[in-house]
Coordinates of C-alpha atoms in Angstrom, one line a residue:
Chain A
M48 CA 37.7 -11.5 18.3
S49 CA 39.0 -9.3 15.1
N50 CA 38.0 -5.5 14.5
A51 CA 35.9 -6.3 11.8
V52 CA 33.3 -8.6 13.6
F53 CA 33.5 -6.0 16.5
L54 CA 32.4 -3.2 14.4
Q55 CA 29.6 -5.4 12.7
L56 CA 28.1 -6.2 16.1
L57 CA 28.6 -2.4 17.2
T58 CA 26.9 -1.5 13.9
G59 CA 24.1 -4.0 14.4
L60 CA 23.3 -2.5 18.1
Q61 CA 23.1 0.9 16.7
L62 CA 20.9 -0.2 13.5
G63 CA 18.9 -2.2 16.1
A64 CA 18.5 0.7 18.5
I65 CA 16.5 3.0 16.2
Y66 CA 14.2 0.2 15.3
M67 CA 13.8 -0.7 19.0
L68 CA 12.8 2.7 19.9
I69 CA 10.2 3.0 17.3
A70 CA 9.0 -0.6 17.9
L71 CA 8.9 -0.1 22.3
G72 CA 6.1 2.7 21.7
L73 CA 3.9 0.5 18.8
T74 CA 4.2 -2.5 21.4
L75 CA 3.5 -0.4 24.4
I76 CA 0.4 0.9 22.9
F77 CA -0.5 -2.5 21.1
G78 CA 0.0 -4.7 24.4
T79 CA -2.2 -1.8 26.7
L80 CA -4.9 -0.7 24.2
G81 CA -4.6 -3.5 21.7
V82 CA -4.5 -0.7 19.0
V83 CA -2.6 -1.1 15.9
N84 CA -0.8 2.1 15.5
F85 CA -0.4 2.9 11.8
A86 CA 0.4 6.4 12.8
H87 CA 3.4 5.5 14.7
G88 CA 5.7 6.1 12.2
A89 CA 4.3 9.3 11.5
L90 CA 4.8 10.4 15.2
F91 CA 8.3 9.3 14.8
M92 CA 8.5 11.7 11.8
L93 CA 7.1 14.4 13.8
G94 CA 9.7 14.3 16.6
A95 CA 12.4 14.4 14.0
Y96 CA 11.0 17.4 12.5
L97 CA 10.2 19.1 15.9
G98 CA 14.0 18.2 16.8
V99 CA 15.4 19.9 13.5
I100 CA 13.2 23.2 14.3
I101 CA 13.9 23.3 17.9
A102 CA 17.4 22.2 17.7
G103 CA 18.0 24.8 15.1
E104 CA 16.5 27.8 16.9
T105 CA 17.4 27.4 20.5
G106 CA 20.1 24.3 20.7
F107 CA 19.8 20.4 21.0
L108 CA 19.3 20.5 24.9
L109 CA 16.5 22.3 25.0
A110 CA 15.0 20.0 22.3
I111 CA 15.6 17.1 24.5
L112 CA 13.7 18.8 27.2
L113 CA 10.8 19.8 24.9
V114 CA 10.4 17.2 22.0
P115 CA 9.8 14.1 24.0
P116 CA 6.9 16.2 26.3
L117 CA 5.3 18.0 22.8
L118 CA 5.0 14.3 21.3
F119 CA 3.4 13.0 24.6
L120 CA 1.1 15.9 24.6
I121 CA 0.2 15.1 20.7
G122 CA -0.4 11.5 21.6
L123 CA -2.9 12.5 24.3
L124 CA -4.5 14.7 22.1
L125 CA -4.6 12.1 19.4
E126 CA -5.9 9.6 22.0
R127 CA -8.8 11.7 23.4
G128 CA -9.8 13.1 19.8
I129 CA -9.8 10.1 17.7
I130 CA -8.3 6.8 19.0
Q131 CA -10.5 6.5 22.1
H132 CA -13.8 6.3 20.2
F133 CA -12.0 3.1 18.4
Y134 CA -11.4 0.7 21.1
D135 CA -15.0 -0.9 20.5
R136 CA -14.8 -0.9 16.8
P137 CA -12.8 -3.9 15.0
H138 CA -9.2 -3.9 14.6
T139 CA -9.4 -3.3 10.8
D140 CA -11.0 0.1 11.8
Q141 CA -8.1 0.9 14.0
I142 CA -5.7 0.2 11.4
L143 CA -7.7 2.2 9.1
V144 CA -8.2 5.3 11.3
T145 CA -4.5 5.5 12.4
F146 CA -3.4 4.9 8.7
G147 CA -5.4 8.2 7.7
I148 CA -3.7 10.1 10.5
A149 CA -0.4 8.9 9.3
I150 CA -1.2 10.3 5.7
V151 CA -2.7 13.7 6.9
V152 CA 0.9 14.2 9.2
Q153 CA 2.8 13.0 6.4
E154 CA 1.4 15.3 3.7
A155 CA 0.9 18.2 6.2
L156 CA 4.6 17.9 6.9
K157 CA 5.3 17.6 2.9
W158 CA 3.4 21.0 2.5
I159 CA 4.9 22.7 5.3
F160 CA 8.5 21.8 4.8
G161 CA 8.7 20.2 1.0
A162 CA 9.4 16.9 0.0
N163 CA 13.1 17.2 0.3
N164 CA 15.7 16.4 2.9
I165 CA 16.4 18.6 5.6
P166 CA 19.9 18.3 7.0
F167 CA 19.7 17.5 11.1
P168 CA 23.3 18.1 12.0
T169 CA 24.7 16.3 15.1
P170 CA 25.1 18.9 18.0
S171 CA 28.6 20.0 18.7
W172 CA 29.2 17.8 21.9
G173 CA 28.4 14.7 19.9
S174 CA 29.6 15.2 16.5
G175 CA 33.2 13.7 17.1
V176 CA 34.5 10.2 17.1
V177 CA 35.3 7.6 19.7
M178 CA 38.7 6.0 20.0
L179 CA 37.3 2.7 20.8
H180 CA 40.8 1.5 21.0
E181 CA 41.7 3.6 23.9
Y182 CA 38.8 2.0 26.1
L183 CA 38.9 -1.7 24.8
P184 CA 42.1 -3.4 25.0
F185 CA 41.3 -6.2 23.1
L186 CA 41.0 -4.1 20.0
D187 CA 44.2 -3.9 17.7
G188 CA 45.4 -0.8 16.1
I189 CA 43.2 2.2 15.6
V190 CA 39.4 1.7 16.0
V191 CA 37.3 4.9 15.8
Y192 CA 33.3 5.1 15.9
P193 CA 30.7 8.0 15.5
Q194 CA 30.1 9.5 18.7
W195 CA 26.5 10.0 17.8
R196 CA 25.8 6.6 17.1
L197 CA 27.2 5.5 20.3
I198 CA 24.9 7.9 21.9
L199 CA 22.1 6.7 20.4
V200 CA 22.7 3.0 21.7
V201 CA 23.0 4.5 25.0
V202 CA 19.5 6.6 24.7
S203 CA 18.1 3.6 23.6
L204 CA 19.1 1.6 26.6
V205 CA 18.1 4.1 29.3
T206 CA 14.7 4.4 27.2
V207 CA 13.9 0.8 27.8
L208 CA 15.3 0.2 31.2
A209 CA 13.0 3.4 32.1
L210 CA 9.7 1.7 30.5
F211 CA 10.6 -1.4 31.8
G212 CA 11.1 0.1 35.4
L213 CA 7.7 2.0 34.7
L214 CA 6.1 -1.0 34.1
Q215 CA 7.0 -3.3 36.5
F216 CA 8.0 -1.2 39.9
T217 CA 5.3 1.4 39.9
R218 CA 1.7 1.7 41.0
F219 CA 1.1 3.2 37.5
G220 CA 2.9 0.2 35.7
L221 CA 0.8 -2.1 38.0
V222 CA -2.5 -0.6 37.0
V223 CA -1.3 -0.8 33.3
R224 CA -0.5 -4.1 33.2
A225 CA -3.8 -5.2 35.0
G226 CA -5.5 -3.0 32.7
M227 CA -3.9 -5.4 29.8
R228 CA -4.9 -8.5 31.6
D229 CA -8.7 -7.5 32.2
S230 CA -9.8 -3.7 32.0
E231 CA -13.3 -4.8 32.9
I232 CA -12.3 -5.8 36.4
L233 CA -10.2 -2.7 37.1
R234 CA -13.3 -0.4 36.2
F235 CA -15.5 -2.4 38.6
L236 CA -12.8 -1.7 41.3
G237 CA -13.4 2.0 40.7
I238 CA -10.2 2.8 38.6
N239 CA -10.3 5.1 36.2
I240 CA -8.5 2.8 33.5
E241 CA -9.3 5.5 30.3
R242 CA -7.3 8.2 32.0
R243 CA -4.1 5.7 32.2
F244 CA -4.9 4.5 28.8
A245 CA -4.6 8.1 27.4
I246 CA -1.3 8.3 29.1
V247 CA -0.1 5.3 27.7
F248 CA -0.7 6.3 24.6
G249 CA 1.3 9.6 25.2
L250 CA 4.0 7.7 26.6
G251 CA 4.1 5.6 23.2
A252 CA 4.1 8.9 21.4
G253 CA 6.7 10.6 23.5
I254 CA 9.3 7.6 23.1
A255 CA 8.3 7.9 19.3
G256 CA 9.7 11.4 19.9
I257 CA 12.9 10.3 21.6
A258 CA 13.4 8.3 18.5
G259 CA 12.7 11.1 16.2
L260 CA 15.0 13.3 18.0
F261 CA 18.0 11.3 18.4
G262 CA 17.4 9.0 15.5
G263 CA 16.6 12.0 12.9
P264 CA 20.5 12.9 12.4
V265 CA 21.0 9.3 11.7
T266 CA 17.9 8.4 9.4
Q267 CA 17.6 11.9 7.5
V268 CA 14.5 13.9 7.7
Y269 CA 12.1 13.7 5.0
P270 CA 8.4 13.2 4.8
G271 CA 8.7 9.5 3.8
I272 CA 10.8 8.2 6.8
G273 CA 7.6 7.6 8.8
M274 CA 6.1 4.8 6.5
A275 CA 10.0 3.8 5.6
Y276 CA 10.8 3.1 9.5
L277 CA 7.0 1.8 10.3
V278 CA 7.6 -1.4 8.2
P279 CA 10.8 -2.9 9.9
S280 CA 9.4 -1.6 13.2
F281 CA 6.1 -3.4 12.6
L282 CA 8.1 -6.5 11.8
V283 CA 10.3 -6.0 15.2
V284 CA 6.9 -6.1 16.8
V285 CA 5.7 -9.2 15.2
I286 CA 8.9 -11.3 15.4
G287 CA 9.2 -10.2 19.0
G288 CA 5.7 -11.2 19.9
M289 CA 2.8 -8.5 19.9
G290 CA 2.8 -6.5 23.1
S291 CA 6.0 -8.0 24.6
V292 CA 8.5 -5.3 25.4
P293 CA 11.5 -8.0 25.9
G294 CA 10.6 -9.4 22.5
A295 CA 10.8 -6.1 20.8
V296 CA 14.1 -5.5 22.3
L297 CA 15.6 -9.2 21.3
A298 CA 13.7 -8.8 17.5
A299 CA 15.5 -5.1 17.1
L300 CA 18.6 -6.8 18.2
L301 CA 18.2 -9.6 15.9
L302 CA 17.3 -7.4 12.6
G303 CA 20.1 -5.0 13.4
M304 CA 22.5 -7.5 13.6
A305 CA 21.4 -9.2 10.5
L306 CA 21.3 -5.8 8.5
S307 CA 24.9 -5.1 10.0
F308 CA 26.2 -8.6 8.8
S309 CA 24.5 -8.8 5.6
A310 CA 26.3 -5.3 4.5
E311 CA 28.7 -7.0 1.9
Y312 CA 25.9 -8.5 0.1
S313 CA 24.0 -5.2 -0.6
N314 CA 21.1 -7.0 -2.7
I315 CA 20.7 -9.6 0.2
Q316 CA 20.8 -6.6 2.8
Q317 CA 17.6 -5.0 1.3
I318 CA 15.3 -8.2 2.0
I319 CA 17.2 -9.8 4.8
I320 CA 14.7 -8.5 7.6
Y321 CA 11.6 -9.8 5.7
L322 CA 13.4 -13.2 5.1
I323 CA 14.2 -13.2 8.9
A324 CA 10.5 -12.5 9.5
V325 CA 8.9 -15.1 7.4
I326 CA 11.2 -17.7 8.9
V327 CA 10.6 -16.6 12.6
L328 CA 6.9 -16.6 11.9
L329 CA 7.0 -20.0 10.1
V330 CA 8.7 -21.3 13.2
R331 CA 7.1 -19.5 15.9
P332 CA 3.7 -18.1 14.7
R333 CA 3.4 -15.9 17.9
G334 CA 6.8 -14.3 17.6
L335 CA 10.0 -15.1 19.8
L336 CA 8.4 -14.1 23.1
G337 CA 4.9 -13.8 22.0
K338 CA 2.3 -14.9 24.8
K339 CA -0.7 -17.3 24.2
G340 CA -3.9 -15.9 24.1
V341 CA -2.6 -12.3 22.9
L342 CA -4.9 -11.6 19.7
E343 CA -6.4 -14.5 19.2
Chain B
M57 CA -29.4 -21.7 -6.8
S58 CA -31.9 -19.2 -9.1
D59 CA -34.4 -20.3 -11.5
P60 CA -34.2 -18.9 -15.1
G61 CA -36.8 -16.3 -14.9
D62 CA -36.2 -15.3 -11.2
T63 CA -37.0 -11.5 -10.8
N64 CA -34.4 -12.0 -7.9
A65 CA -31.6 -12.6 -10.6
L66 CA -32.7 -9.6 -12.5
R67 CA -32.7 -7.4 -9.7
G68 CA -29.4 -8.6 -8.3
E69 CA -27.0 -9.0 -10.9
V70 CA -28.6 -8.1 -14.7
L71 CA -29.9 -4.5 -13.6
P72 CA -26.6 -3.4 -11.5
V73 CA -24.3 -5.1 -14.4
A74 CA -26.4 -3.4 -17.0
I75 CA -26.4 0.4 -15.2
F76 CA -22.6 -0.1 -14.5
A77 CA -22.2 -0.8 -18.2
A78 CA -24.2 1.9 -19.4
I79 CA -22.3 4.3 -17.0
A80 CA -18.7 3.0 -18.2
L81 CA -19.3 2.7 -21.9
T82 CA -20.9 6.1 -22.3
M83 CA -17.7 7.4 -20.3
P84 CA -15.8 8.7 -23.0
L85 CA -18.8 10.9 -24.1
W86 CA -19.6 12.5 -20.7
F87 CA -16.8 12.6 -18.8
P88 CA -15.1 15.5 -20.7
W89 CA -17.8 17.4 -19.4
I90 CA -16.9 17.2 -16.1
G91 CA -13.1 18.0 -16.6
G92 CA -11.8 14.6 -17.2
Y93 CA -9.1 14.2 -19.6
S94 CA -9.1 11.5 -22.4
G95 CA -7.3 8.2 -21.1
L96 CA -8.4 9.1 -17.5
D97 CA -11.6 7.4 -18.1
T98 CA -9.6 4.2 -19.0
K99 CA -7.4 4.2 -15.9
I100 CA -10.3 4.7 -13.7
L101 CA -11.6 1.5 -14.9
I102 CA -8.4 -0.4 -14.5
F103 CA -8.8 0.8 -10.3
V104 CA -12.4 -0.3 -10.6
I105 CA -11.3 -3.9 -11.4
F106 CA -8.4 -3.2 -8.8
V107 CA -10.7 -2.5 -6.3
L108 CA -13.2 -4.6 -6.9
G109 CA -10.9 -7.3 -5.7
F110 CA -10.0 -5.4 -2.6
D111 CA -13.4 -5.2 -1.5
L112 CA -14.0 -8.9 -2.0
L113 CA -11.3 -9.6 0.5
L114 CA -11.7 -6.8 3.0
G115 CA -15.7 -6.4 2.5
F116 CA -16.5 -10.0 2.4
T117 CA -14.0 -11.9 4.8
G118 CA -13.0 -8.7 6.7
Y119 CA -9.3 -9.2 5.9
L120 CA -7.7 -6.0 5.5
S121 CA -4.7 -6.6 3.2
F122 CA -2.2 -3.8 3.1
G123 CA -0.1 -5.1 0.2
H124 CA -2.3 -5.4 -2.6
A125 CA 0.3 -3.7 -4.6
A126 CA 2.1 -7.0 -4.6
F127 CA -0.5 -8.4 -7.1
F128 CA -1.0 -5.4 -9.2
G129 CA 2.8 -4.5 -9.3
T130 CA 4.0 -7.9 -10.0
S131 CA 1.5 -8.4 -12.6
A132 CA 2.7 -5.5 -14.5
Y133 CA 6.2 -6.4 -14.2
T134 CA 5.1 -9.6 -15.4
T135 CA 3.0 -8.2 -18.5
G136 CA 5.9 -5.7 -19.3
L137 CA 8.5 -8.4 -19.3
T138 CA 6.6 -10.5 -21.6
L139 CA 5.8 -7.7 -24.1
L140 CA 9.7 -6.9 -24.0
H141 CA 10.8 -10.4 -24.3
F142 CA 8.4 -13.0 -25.7
S143 CA 5.6 -11.0 -27.8
A144 CA 4.0 -7.6 -28.3
E145 CA 0.6 -9.4 -28.4
I146 CA -1.4 -8.9 -24.9
I147 CA -3.0 -12.4 -25.1
P148 CA 0.3 -14.3 -23.9
A149 CA 1.1 -11.3 -21.6
M150 CA -2.1 -11.2 -20.0
L151 CA -2.3 -15.0 -19.5
M152 CA 1.0 -15.1 -18.0
S153 CA 0.5 -12.1 -15.8
V154 CA -2.8 -13.9 -14.5
L155 CA -0.8 -17.2 -14.0
V156 CA 2.3 -15.4 -12.3
T157 CA -0.6 -13.8 -9.7
F158 CA -2.1 -16.8 -9.2
V159 CA 0.8 -18.3 -7.9
L160 CA 2.1 -15.4 -6.0
A161 CA -1.3 -15.1 -4.4
L162 CA -1.0 -18.9 -3.4
L163 CA 2.2 -18.5 -2.0
I164 CA 1.3 -15.6 0.2
G165 CA -2.0 -17.0 1.1
L166 CA -0.9 -20.1 2.3
L167 CA 1.5 -18.5 4.6
L168 CA -0.7 -15.7 5.8
T169 CA -4.6 -16.8 5.6
K170 CA -3.9 -18.5 9.0
R171 CA -3.2 -15.8 10.7
T172 CA -5.6 -12.9 12.4
G173 CA -6.7 -9.5 11.1
I174 CA -4.0 -7.5 12.7
Y175 CA -1.1 -9.9 11.6
F176 CA -2.4 -10.1 8.3
A177 CA -2.5 -6.5 7.8
I178 CA 0.9 -6.3 8.8
L179 CA 2.5 -9.4 7.0
T180 CA 0.8 -8.4 3.8
L181 CA 2.4 -4.8 4.1
A182 CA 6.0 -6.7 5.0
F183 CA 5.3 -9.1 1.8
A184 CA 4.6 -6.1 -0.4
S185 CA 7.4 -4.2 1.0
M186 CA 9.9 -7.1 0.3
L187 CA 8.7 -7.7 -3.1
Y188 CA 9.3 -3.8 -3.7
R189 CA 12.9 -4.2 -2.3
A190 CA 13.5 -7.3 -4.1
A191 CA 12.3 -5.7 -7.7
L192 CA 14.8 -2.7 -6.7
S193 CA 17.8 -4.9 -5.8
I194 CA 18.2 -8.5 -6.4
F195 CA 16.1 -8.6 -9.8
S196 CA 17.2 -5.1 -10.8
D197 CA 18.4 -6.4 -13.9
W198 CA 15.2 -7.5 -15.3
T199 CA 13.0 -4.9 -13.7
G200 CA 15.2 -2.0 -14.8
G201 CA 15.8 -1.0 -10.6
D202 CA 14.7 2.5 -10.0
N203 CA 14.1 3.7 -13.2
G204 CA 11.3 1.2 -14.2
L205 CA 10.7 -1.2 -17.0
T206 CA 11.1 1.2 -20.1
G207 CA 11.2 0.7 -23.8
L208 CA 8.1 -1.6 -24.0
P209 CA 6.9 -2.2 -27.5
T210 CA 3.1 -0.9 -28.5
P211 CA 0.9 -3.9 -27.2
V212 CA -1.1 -5.2 -30.0
L213 CA -4.3 -7.4 -30.0
F214 CA -4.3 -9.6 -33.1
G215 CA -1.5 -7.9 -34.7
Q216 CA -3.9 -4.4 -34.2
P217 CA -2.0 -1.6 -31.9
L218 CA -4.1 -0.5 -29.2
H219 CA -5.1 3.0 -28.7
D220 CA -7.7 5.2 -27.5
T221 CA -11.1 3.9 -28.2
P222 CA -10.2 0.1 -28.7
M223 CA -8.1 0.1 -25.3
F224 CA -11.0 2.0 -23.5
L225 CA -13.4 -0.5 -24.6
L226 CA -11.3 -3.6 -23.6
V227 CA -10.7 -2.1 -20.0
A228 CA -14.5 -1.5 -20.0
A229 CA -15.3 -5.3 -21.1
F230 CA -12.8 -6.3 -18.3
A231 CA -14.3 -3.8 -15.8
I232 CA -17.8 -5.0 -16.6
L233 CA -17.0 -8.6 -16.5
G234 CA -15.2 -8.2 -13.0
F235 CA -18.3 -6.4 -11.6
W236 CA -20.5 -9.0 -12.8
I237 CA -18.1 -12.1 -11.7
A238 CA -18.1 -10.0 -8.6
L239 CA -21.9 -9.7 -7.8
R240 CA -22.2 -13.7 -8.8
I241 CA -19.3 -14.3 -6.1
A242 CA -21.7 -12.3 -3.8
R243 CA -24.5 -14.1 -4.4
S244 CA -22.9 -17.3 -4.4
P245 CA -22.5 -20.1 -1.6
F246 CA -19.0 -19.3 -1.6
G247 CA -19.5 -15.7 -1.1
L248 CA -22.0 -16.6 1.9
M249 CA -19.0 -18.5 3.5
L250 CA -16.8 -15.7 2.8
R251 CA -19.3 -13.4 4.8
A252 CA -19.4 -16.0 7.5
I253 CA -15.7 -15.9 7.9
K254 CA -16.3 -12.1 8.5
S255 CA -19.0 -12.6 11.3
N256 CA -17.6 -15.4 12.9
Q257 CA -15.3 -17.9 11.8
E258 CA -14.8 -20.0 15.0
R259 CA -18.5 -20.5 14.6
L260 CA -17.8 -21.6 11.0
A261 CA -15.3 -24.0 11.8
Y262 CA -17.3 -26.0 14.1
T263 CA -19.7 -26.6 11.6
G264 CA -17.0 -28.5 10.1
V265 CA -16.4 -26.1 7.5
D266 CA -12.6 -25.7 6.1
V267 CA -12.4 -22.2 6.6
S268 CA -8.8 -21.7 5.7
L269 CA -9.4 -22.9 2.5
Y270 CA -12.4 -20.6 1.7
K271 CA -9.9 -17.8 2.8
L272 CA -7.5 -18.7 0.6
W273 CA -9.4 -19.0 -2.4
G274 CA -11.0 -15.8 -1.4
F275 CA -7.6 -14.3 -1.1
I276 CA -6.3 -15.5 -4.6
V277 CA -9.7 -14.4 -6.3
S278 CA -8.9 -11.1 -4.8
G279 CA -5.4 -11.0 -5.9
L280 CA -6.3 -11.9 -9.2
Y281 CA -8.4 -8.9 -9.6
G282 CA -5.3 -7.2 -8.7
G283 CA -3.2 -8.9 -11.6
V284 CA -5.7 -8.3 -14.2
A285 CA -5.7 -4.5 -13.2
G286 CA -2.1 -4.5 -13.0
S287 CA -1.5 -6.0 -16.6
L288 CA -4.2 -4.0 -17.9
M289 CA -2.4 -0.6 -16.6
V290 CA 0.9 -1.6 -18.3
I291 CA -0.7 -2.4 -21.7
Y292 CA -2.7 0.8 -21.3
E293 CA 0.6 2.7 -20.9
P294 CA 3.4 0.5 -22.0
Y295 CA 5.7 1.8 -18.9
V296 CA 6.1 -0.2 -15.7
A297 CA 6.8 2.2 -12.8
T298 CA 8.4 1.0 -9.4
H299 CA 5.6 2.5 -7.5
F300 CA 3.4 -0.2 -9.0
L301 CA 4.6 -2.3 -6.2
H302 CA 4.8 0.4 -3.6
W303 CA 2.9 0.8 -0.5
T304 CA 1.3 3.9 -1.7
M305 CA -0.5 1.9 -4.2
S306 CA -1.5 -0.5 -1.5
G307 CA -2.8 2.1 0.5
E308 CA -4.6 4.0 -2.6
V309 CA -7.0 0.9 -3.1
V310 CA -7.7 0.8 0.5
I311 CA -8.7 4.6 0.6
M312 CA -10.6 4.1 -2.5
A313 CA -12.7 0.9 -0.9
V314 CA -12.9 2.8 2.4
I315 CA -14.5 6.1 1.2
G316 CA -16.8 4.6 -1.0
G317 CA -18.3 1.9 1.3
V318 CA -16.5 -1.6 2.2
G319 CA -18.5 -4.7 1.4
T320 CA -20.7 -3.1 -1.3
L321 CA -18.9 -3.5 -4.2
I322 CA -20.4 -0.5 -5.8
G323 CA -19.1 1.6 -3.0
P324 CA -15.7 1.1 -3.8
M325 CA -16.1 1.4 -7.5
I326 CA -17.8 5.0 -6.7
G327 CA -14.6 5.6 -4.4
A328 CA -12.4 4.7 -7.4
G329 CA -13.8 7.0 -9.6
F330 CA -13.7 9.6 -7.0
M331 CA -10.2 9.3 -5.8
M332 CA -8.9 9.4 -9.6
Y333 CA -11.2 12.4 -10.2
F334 CA -10.0 14.0 -7.3
E335 CA -6.1 13.2 -7.6
N336 CA -6.1 14.5 -11.6
V337 CA -8.9 17.1 -11.8
A338 CA -9.7 18.3 -8.3
S339 CA -6.3 18.6 -7.7
A340 CA -6.0 21.5 -9.9
W341 CA -8.1 23.9 -7.8
I342 CA -7.0 22.3 -4.5
G343 CA -3.3 22.5 -5.1
E344 CA -0.5 20.1 -3.9
Q345 CA -2.3 19.2 -0.9
W346 CA -5.1 16.9 -2.8
L347 CA -3.7 14.0 -0.7
L348 CA -3.9 15.9 2.5
V349 CA -7.5 16.8 2.1
L350 CA -8.2 13.5 0.7
G351 CA -6.3 11.7 4.0
L352 CA -8.4 14.5 6.5
L353 CA -11.8 13.0 4.3
F354 CA -10.5 9.4 5.2
V355 CA -10.3 10.1 8.7
L356 CA -13.6 12.0 9.0
I357 CA -15.2 9.1 7.4
M358 CA -13.8 6.5 9.4
M359 CA -14.8 8.4 12.4
Y360 CA -18.2 9.2 11.6
M361 CA -19.4 7.3 8.5
P362 CA -17.5 3.9 8.6
G363 CA -19.8 2.8 5.6
G364 CA -18.6 5.6 3.3
F365 CA -20.6 7.3 0.6
M366 CA -22.6 4.3 0.5
E367 CA -24.1 4.7 4.1
G368 CA -23.9 8.4 3.2
G369 CA -26.5 7.8 0.4
R370 CA -28.4 5.9 2.9
R371 CA -28.6 8.4 5.7
L372 CA -29.6 11.1 3.2
R373 CA -32.3 9.1 1.8
A374 CA -33.6 7.9 5.5
W375 CA -33.7 11.7 6.1
F376 CA -35.6 12.6 2.8
R377 CA -38.1 10.1 3.6
H378 CA -38.5 11.1 7.6
R379 CA -39.1 14.8 6.3
R380 CA -41.6 13.7 3.6
G381 CA -43.6 13.0 6.9
I382 CA -43.9 10.3 9.4
A383 CA -47.7 9.7 9.1
D384 CA -47.7 7.9 5.6
A385 CA -44.4 6.1 6.6
P386 CA -44.7 4.9 9.9
T387 CA -41.5 2.4 9.6
P388 CA -39.4 4.0 7.3
E389 CA -36.2 2.7 8.5
E390 CA -37.4 -1.0 7.6
N391 CA -35.8 -1.2 4.3
D392 CA -32.3 0.5 5.1
T393 CA -31.4 -2.3 7.4
H394 CA -30.3 -4.6 4.6
G395 CA -26.6 -3.6 3.5

């Protein structure tokens, strides 16, 4: 494998990682609560802004400890305050109210911090480059890669595995998965499904916080990034199959690779992910790993 | 469907259109009194056309489009390009724009109208985003890229340059015609089919109706309203801004329809007027945060008054009637259940 191809693969992985982190929370919330969350990009953006502020004041390590739990809390409050009243309303109403929330968050951030990009420096322990050729003997010559982008990939993988483990191997995950199938029965069994739904929404928001914190130094931080990343992340969810976590991972990788390998043709790169979405949905209307019955 | 001389037709179409025409045509007289500047009235009526089409889709079929900017923007670019390269006459420009919008709506409609509500909302957003991206990259030689399409000639109608009053009258004519057609659609068998799609499309399909065909036509008609609005926008102000294609434009029309009252046609028109007034006049005393205030209002309306201003009006009427005394009106809610 030539160095150029290897670097393109790595870049594809890294581009996919950020979409995957955002799409993960989206698909979790959709699969569990049936809510299409147009405010998810805004939660991602809140994560980035909180990250810049906390990292700037106290250092990045404390931001890692604080930002995801803060976003979890914000998600919990959002669900209890607004979203829970929309479970019995039409899907379009859920889309509309979360769209409203997205506007409020975006405009509030613009008001407080201004419309310009806020520089988000990577912490000193992550701002160097990695000498890839020292670890990978098949590369010839000197091959370096920004350390932070590799950290982003690792963080994404750890988050996916942790979420997968939580859903598959814990009692909480079992109940949530059962709730996705048939929340009525669970209610009859005396299980407080509402509380778990609130926690799932919080979890989705918390993952958006991780995405904002680790992605912020790569994506820039200004009031438009929420919406800018929401649309591709929606496509990741739709291509992967609504509500499917493995599907989201697969689709994010696909789009990341497409973006990376089309980089030489910048005109094509601008629209490649939309083209892929159209093709995939024409061939497989439910997405790559979408299940029958979801959303139909 | 209706006999000539049917009083129902009078109440259903002629009266609302006449009232709207009276309000719209006298706008230049009273609008400055409430702080509106000259030209804003024209813009409001352009958005009235846009939002009427949006409401025909969301309010009737229940399909939420987050990509209506695709029609508005594509048509705006088509008008701009026709004015620039073909003729400054507006008739060929508008015809061309309507044609292009029709083809675009047909293509997107064929791909998407078989989708359910959620997919539809996300995919219309994606399509519009793709067009926006394409306008800025692949087509930038024609669209002017980030700068938008500039240097357009002053649009003329039969050789007469369109300014202030003639321009306003042209837009007002389209708005009144658009409202009348929308009312006709609402009361036609076609409109009934669209409403049936919203309430239960499986049942409709079982009765042998080709549901996707009606959805497709509903989508195309809705898109054409956006196309006419986008074309008029460029004729009014000979410049195509890139944000005509941006998702914020789709978002604006969504906000207008929802705060006014989806499915009522009149509500979204009020919503368009309210939002444009809010953006351009009230922002002077609210400041830069007008969109934040509007966003909060939007969320509150979604939570407590999903029928928007129209529902607010109905509730207020019911409340007054209730206060006037229960004794002389034993069933005060009777008339309010009909939307």
